């Protein structure tokens, strides 16, 4: 998911980290949208956001400890993979230059 221009341009570590965090955020939004679509057959829109952020959200969305564990593990794997990938690609480019 790392944008190709970020791979081929040598940049400081902070900028690479910002690029990775941006890509991780985009992956999370895509994952949430596809999960919501599987359940409600709607993409994330104002109605879904209102259901999530309203005071009755606890009645609509109930997540058990196993659901939270899966969410945390999935996010950790995505973030770890993105940082590992950007480091591997950066080192590979550094050796070829």
N, CA, C and O atoms as a DFTB+ gen file, in Angstrom:
388 C
 N C O
     1  1       0.817      -1.193       0.000
     2  2       0.000       0.000       0.000
     3  2       0.859       1.255       0.000
     4  3       0.330       2.349      -0.200
     5  1       2.142       1.140       0.213
     6  2       3.010       2.312       0.209
     7  2       3.032       2.890      -1.200
     8  3       3.292       2.157      -2.154
     9  1       2.766       4.180      -1.356
    10  2       2.765       4.777      -2.689
    11  2       4.133       4.657      -3.357
    12  3       5.163       4.836      -2.708
    13  1       4.138       4.360      -4.627
    14  2       5.381       4.158      -5.360
    15  2       6.322       5.355      -5.345
    16  3       7.532       5.146      -5.254
    17  1       5.848       6.594      -5.429
    18  2       6.810       7.708      -5.365
    19  2       7.603       7.723      -4.069
    20  3       8.764       8.134      -4.064
    21  1       7.001       7.282      -2.967
    22  2       7.716       7.260      -1.699
    23  2       8.802       6.195      -1.676
    24  3       9.762       6.306      -0.914
    25  1       8.662       5.178      -2.492
    26  2       9.647       4.096      -2.510
    27  2      10.909       4.532      -3.238
    28  3      12.016       4.221      -2.800
    29  1      10.755       5.237      -4.323
    30  2      11.881       5.542      -5.190
    31  2      12.595       6.848      -4.859
    32  3      13.591       7.181      -5.501
    33  1      12.116       7.577      -3.889
    34  2      12.732       8.839      -3.512
    35  2      13.337       8.671      -2.124
    36  3      12.674       8.203      -1.198
    37  1      14.595       9.055      -1.993
    38  2      15.231       9.003      -0.679
    39  2      14.677      10.151       0.154
    40  3      14.687      11.305      -0.275
    41  1      14.205       9.829       1.323
    42  2      13.609      10.851       2.175
    43  2      13.955      10.569       3.631
    44  3      14.346       9.454       3.977
    45  1      13.811      11.576       4.480
    46  2      14.122      11.380       5.892
    47  2      13.173      10.378       6.547
    48  3      12.074      10.114       6.059
    49  1      13.630       9.841       7.648
    50  2      12.861       8.824       8.364
    51  2      11.488       9.342       8.783
    52  3      10.507       8.602       8.702
    53  1      11.396      10.586       9.227
    54  2      10.119      11.142       9.665
    55  2       9.110      11.165       8.515
    56  3       7.946      10.810       8.700
    57  1       9.552      11.579       7.344
    58  2       8.653      11.630       6.197
    59  2       8.203      10.228       5.776
    60  3       7.047      10.027       5.406
    61  1       9.121       9.268       5.836
    62  2       8.742       7.882       5.529
    63  2       7.716       7.385       6.533
    64  3       6.759       6.705       6.166
    65  1       7.917       7.726       7.809
    66  2       6.972       7.293       8.839
    67  2       5.595       7.915       8.626
    68  3       4.575       7.253       8.816
    69  1       5.568       9.177       8.234
    70  2       4.292       9.832       7.938
    71  2       3.611       9.147       6.758
    72  3       2.394       8.959       6.769
    73  1       4.378       8.775       5.749
    74  2       3.812       8.068       4.594
    75  2       3.237       6.722       5.013
    76  3       2.166       6.331       4.549
    77  1       3.943       6.013       5.888
    78  2       3.450       4.716       6.352
    79  2       2.180       4.883       7.175
    80  3       1.226       4.126       6.996
    81  1       2.156       5.853       8.065
    82  2       0.969       6.080       8.894
    83  2      -0.224       6.459       8.017
    84  3      -1.344       6.016       8.269
    85  1       0.009       7.268       6.997
    86  2      -1.066       7.629       6.064
    87  2      -1.608       6.400       5.349
    88  3      -2.821       6.240       5.208
    89  1      -0.717       5.543       4.904
    90  2      -1.143       4.321       4.215
    91  2      -1.880       3.375       5.162
    92  3      -2.860       2.741       4.771
    93  1      -1.413       3.282       6.392
    94  2      -2.097       2.442       7.377
    95  2      -3.493       2.982       7.636
    96  3      -4.449       2.211       7.719
    97  1      -3.622       4.292       7.766
    98  2      -4.941       4.892       7.969
    99  2      -5.866       4.578       6.791
   100  3      -7.037       4.255       6.989
   101  1      -5.342       4.671       5.570
   102  2      -6.150       4.354       4.383
   103  2      -6.576       2.887       4.391
   104  3      -7.713       2.575       4.038
   105  1      -5.683       1.989       4.788
   106  2      -6.039       0.569       4.875
   107  2      -7.114       0.327       5.929
   108  3      -8.029      -0.469       5.719
   109  1      -7.001       1.012       7.059
   110  2      -7.996       0.847       8.120
   111  2      -9.363       1.337       7.658
   112  3     -10.376       0.684       7.910
   113  1      -9.395       2.484       6.981
   114  2     -10.669       3.001       6.457
   115  2     -11.266       2.025       5.455
   116  3     -12.471       1.774       5.476
   117  1     -10.443       1.479       4.585
   118  2     -10.925       0.501       3.605
   119  2     -11.438      -0.759       4.294
   120  3     -12.475      -1.299       3.907
   121  1     -10.718      -1.231       5.314
   122  2     -11.134      -2.417       6.060
   123  2     -12.466      -2.179       6.768
   124  3     -13.355      -3.029       6.725
   125  1     -12.604      -1.025       7.416
   126  2     -13.849      -0.703       8.118
   127  2     -15.001      -0.600       7.129
   128  3     -16.088      -1.115       7.389
   129  1     -14.775       0.056       6.005
   130  2     -15.826       0.206       5.003
   131  2     -16.277      -1.150       4.469
   132  3     -17.475      -1.387       4.316
   133  1     -15.336      -2.033       4.186
   134  2     -15.722      -3.349       3.669
   135  2     -16.424      -4.179       4.741
   136  3     -17.328      -4.954       4.426
   137  1     -16.023      -4.028       5.998
   138  2     -16.703      -4.755       7.080
   139  2     -18.128      -4.249       7.267
   140  3     -19.052      -5.041       7.452
   141  1     -18.306      -2.939       7.220
   142  2     -19.647      -2.366       7.342
   143  2     -20.508      -2.801       6.160
   144  3     -21.695      -3.081       6.325
   145  1     -19.919      -2.858       4.982
   146  2     -20.688      -3.265       3.806
   147  2     -21.141      -4.723       3.929
   148  3     -22.253      -5.066       3.530
   149  1     -20.279      -5.572       4.481
   150  2     -20.665      -6.978       4.666
   151  2     -21.870      -7.109       5.587
   152  3     -22.731      -7.962       5.374
   153  1     -21.929      -6.265       6.610
   154  2     -23.001      -6.376       7.596
   155  2     -24.281      -5.694       7.129
   156  3     -25.352      -6.298       7.182
   157  1     -24.190      -4.447       6.672
   158  2     -25.372      -3.638       6.385
   159  2     -25.669      -3.453       4.899
   160  3     -26.715      -2.908       4.548
   161  1     -24.789      -3.888       4.040
   162  2     -24.915      -3.691       2.587
   163  2     -25.011      -2.205       2.228
   164  3     -25.680      -1.820       1.268
   165  1     -24.327      -1.387       3.024
   166  2     -24.153       0.042       2.770
   167  2     -22.680       0.353       2.977
   168  3     -22.031      -0.214       3.856
   169  1     -22.168       1.244       2.172
   170  2     -20.827       1.745       2.451
   171  2     -20.938       2.778       3.570
   172  3     -22.034       3.252       3.870
   173  1     -19.824       3.123       4.180
   174  2     -19.849       4.103       5.260
   175  2     -20.386       5.420       4.712
   176  3     -19.861       5.971       3.744
   177  1     -21.429       5.903       5.346
   178  2     -22.040       7.170       4.945
   179  2     -22.549       7.876       6.197
   180  3     -22.240       7.452       7.311
   181  1     -23.309       8.923       6.034
   182  2     -23.769       9.713       7.176
   183  2     -24.667       8.900       8.106
   184  3     -24.614       9.079       9.323
   185  1     -25.479       8.020       7.557
   186  2     -26.384       7.214       8.391
   187  2     -25.578       6.269       9.277
   188  3     -25.843       6.159      10.474
   189  1     -24.606       5.596       8.699
   190  2     -23.763       4.675       9.461
   191  2     -22.964       5.440      10.515
   192  3     -22.862       4.991      11.656
   193  1     -22.403       6.578      10.148
   194  2     -21.646       7.370      11.116
   195  2     -22.535       7.857      12.258
   196  3     -22.096       7.912      13.407
   197  1     -23.776       8.208      11.948
   198  2     -24.709       8.625      13.002
   199  2     -24.992       7.453      13.950
   200  3     -25.058       7.646      15.164
   201  1     -25.158       6.250      13.412
   202  2     -25.387       5.084      14.263
   203  2     -24.184       4.827      15.167
   204  3     -24.351       4.453      16.327
   205  1     -22.987       5.021      14.651
   206  2     -21.778       4.749      15.424
   207  2     -21.584       5.779      16.532
   208  3     -21.238       5.420      17.657
   209  1     -21.800       7.039      16.228
   210  2     -21.504       8.100      17.177
   211  2     -22.701       8.568      18.003
   212  3     -22.557       9.495      18.800
   213  1     -23.860       7.966      17.841
   214  2     -25.018       8.365      18.637
   215  2     -24.931       7.739      20.031
   216  3     -24.095       6.873      20.287
   217  1     -25.796       8.188      20.906
   218  2     -25.795       7.664      22.276
   219  2     -26.282       6.213      22.332
   220  3     -26.010       5.509      23.305
   221  1     -26.986       5.768      21.314
   222  2     -27.499       4.394      21.288
   223  2     -26.538       3.429      20.587
   224  3     -26.921       2.308      20.253
   225  1     -25.311       3.855      20.368
   226  2     -24.350       3.005      19.659
   227  2     -24.090       1.707      20.404
   228  3     -23.848       0.676      19.777
   229  1     -24.136       1.737      21.729
   230  2     -23.921       0.526      22.518
   231  2     -24.998      -0.517      22.292
   232  3     -24.746      -1.713      22.444
   233  1     -26.194      -0.079      21.931
   234  2     -27.278      -1.016      21.646
   235  2     -27.180      -1.586      20.238
   236  3     -27.631      -2.701      19.979
   237  1     -26.596      -0.825      19.345
   238  2     -26.495      -1.256      17.948
   239  2     -25.259      -2.115      17.737
   240  3     -25.323      -3.168      17.103
   241  1     -24.134      -1.660      18.272
   242  2     -22.858      -2.341      18.082
   243  2     -22.395      -2.909      19.418
   244  3     -22.103      -2.162      20.352
   245  1     -22.332      -4.206      19.501
   246  2     -21.793      -4.832      20.702
   247  2     -20.601      -5.684      20.291
   248  3     -20.711      -6.583      19.457
   249  1     -19.459      -5.377      20.899
   250  2     -18.246      -6.122      20.602
   251  2     -17.778      -6.809      21.867
   252  3     -17.628      -6.184      22.917
   253  1     -17.551      -8.108      21.748
   254  2     -17.025      -8.868      22.873
   255  2     -15.516      -8.751      22.935
   256  3     -14.898      -8.098      22.094
   257  1     -14.920      -9.395      23.945
   258  2     -13.472      -9.312      24.106
   259  2     -12.751      -9.974      22.939
   260  3     -11.663      -9.534      22.567
   261  1     -13.326     -11.015      22.355
   262  2     -12.673     -11.675      21.218
   263  2     -12.677     -10.773      19.981
   264  3     -11.725     -10.779      19.201
   265  1     -13.743     -10.007      19.807
   266  2     -13.795      -9.056      18.693
   267  2     -12.714      -7.989      18.842
   268  3     -12.017      -7.663      17.881
   269  1     -12.577      -7.444      20.063
   270  2     -11.550      -6.435      20.319
   271  2     -10.159      -7.020      20.122
   272  3      -9.269      -6.343      19.609
   273  1      -9.967      -8.268      20.526
   274  2      -8.670      -8.924      20.349
   275  2      -8.336      -9.059      18.870
   276  3      -7.203      -8.802      18.465
   277  1      -9.302      -9.455      18.068
   278  2      -9.090      -9.585      16.621
   279  2      -8.772      -8.221      16.011
   280  3      -7.885      -8.115      15.164
   281  1      -9.485      -7.184      16.432
   282  2      -9.236      -5.837      15.913
   283  2      -7.822      -5.385      16.257
   284  3      -7.111      -4.867      15.396
   285  1      -7.413      -5.575      17.504
   286  2      -6.083      -5.151      17.936
   287  2      -4.994      -5.927      17.215
   288  3      -3.999      -5.342      16.788
   289  1      -5.165      -7.225      17.074
   290  2      -4.161      -8.038      16.375
   291  2      -4.080      -7.641      14.904
   292  3      -2.985      -7.511      14.358
   293  1      -5.230      -7.447      14.259
   294  2      -5.245      -7.060      12.844
   295  2      -4.553      -5.720      12.634
   296  3      -3.735      -5.579      11.725
   297  1      -4.875      -4.743      13.465
   298  2      -4.239      -3.428      13.336
   299  2      -2.739      -3.512      13.600
   300  3      -1.953      -2.865      12.908
   301  1      -2.338      -4.294      14.583
   302  2      -0.915      -4.451      14.884
   303  2      -0.167      -5.094      13.719
   304  3       0.942      -4.677      13.384
   305  1      -0.767      -6.095      13.111
   306  2      -0.135      -6.758      11.969
   307  2      -0.020      -5.800      10.790
   308  3       1.022      -5.751      10.137
   309  1      -1.068      -5.043      10.509
   310  2      -1.031      -4.089       9.394
   311  2       0.047      -3.040       9.624
   312  3       0.846      -2.761       8.730
   313  1       0.071      -2.461      10.812
   314  2       1.062      -1.421      11.109
   315  2       2.472      -1.989      11.067
   316  3       3.369      -1.378      10.486
   317  1       2.676      -3.148      11.674
   318  2       3.995      -3.774      11.668
   319  2       4.463      -4.123      10.270
   320  3       5.628      -3.915       9.929
   321  1       3.562      -4.653       9.459
   322  2       3.920      -5.018       8.090
   323  2       4.292      -3.788       7.265
   324  3       5.263      -3.819       6.510
   325  1       3.534      -2.717       7.404
   326  2       3.826      -1.503       6.648
   327  2       5.188      -0.923       7.026
   328  3       5.949      -0.518       6.148
   329  1       5.506      -0.878       8.326
   330  2       6.809      -0.362       8.743
   331  2       7.939      -1.285       8.286
   332  3       8.992      -0.813       7.855
   333  1       7.723      -2.597       8.378
   334  2       8.729      -3.555       7.913
   335  2       8.962      -3.396       6.413
   336  3      10.105      -3.403       5.955
   337  1       7.881      -3.253       5.649
   338  2       7.984      -3.125       4.204
   339  2       8.704      -1.844       3.806
   340  3       9.549      -1.868       2.911
   341  1       8.389      -0.735       4.448
   342  2       9.060       0.513       4.082
   343  2      10.528       0.458       4.448
   344  3      11.361       1.013       3.732
   345  1      10.863      -0.197       5.545
   346  2      12.276      -0.320       5.933
   347  2      13.022      -1.208       4.941
   348  3      14.134      -0.881       4.526
   349  1      12.409      -2.334       4.561
   350  2      13.040      -3.258       3.620
   351  2      13.254      -2.581       2.270
   352  3      14.331      -2.696       1.683
   353  1      12.245      -1.879       1.775
   354  2      12.365      -1.209       0.481
   355  2      13.373      -0.070       0.539
   356  3      14.119       0.146      -0.416
   357  1      13.401       0.653       1.642
   358  2      14.352       1.757       1.779
   359  2      15.781       1.225       1.788
   360  3      16.658       1.800       1.143
   361  1      16.024       0.145       2.504
   362  2      17.361      -0.439       2.531
   363  2      17.765      -0.987       1.168
   364  3      18.925      -0.877       0.770
   365  1      16.814      -1.576       0.455
   366  2      17.074      -2.109      -0.876
   367  2      17.427      -0.991      -1.840
   368  3      18.341      -1.143      -2.651
   369  1      16.731       0.113      -1.770
   370  2      17.016       1.256      -2.635
   371  2      18.365       1.870      -2.255
   372  3      19.137       2.273      -3.125
   373  1      18.642       1.936      -0.950
   374  2      19.909       2.501      -0.497
   375  2      21.109       1.719      -1.000
   376  3      22.144       2.312      -1.307
   377  1      20.993       0.401      -1.089
   378  2      22.094      -0.421      -1.592
   379  2      22.278      -0.285      -3.104
   380  3      23.393      -0.384      -3.616
   381  1      21.163      -0.056      -3.812
   382  2      21.262       0.017      -5.268
   383  2      21.731       1.382      -5.759
   384  3      22.153       1.513      -6.908
   385  1      21.662       2.401      -4.901
   386  2      22.053       3.762      -5.323
   387  2      23.551       3.946      -5.268
   388  3      24.052       5.023      -5.587
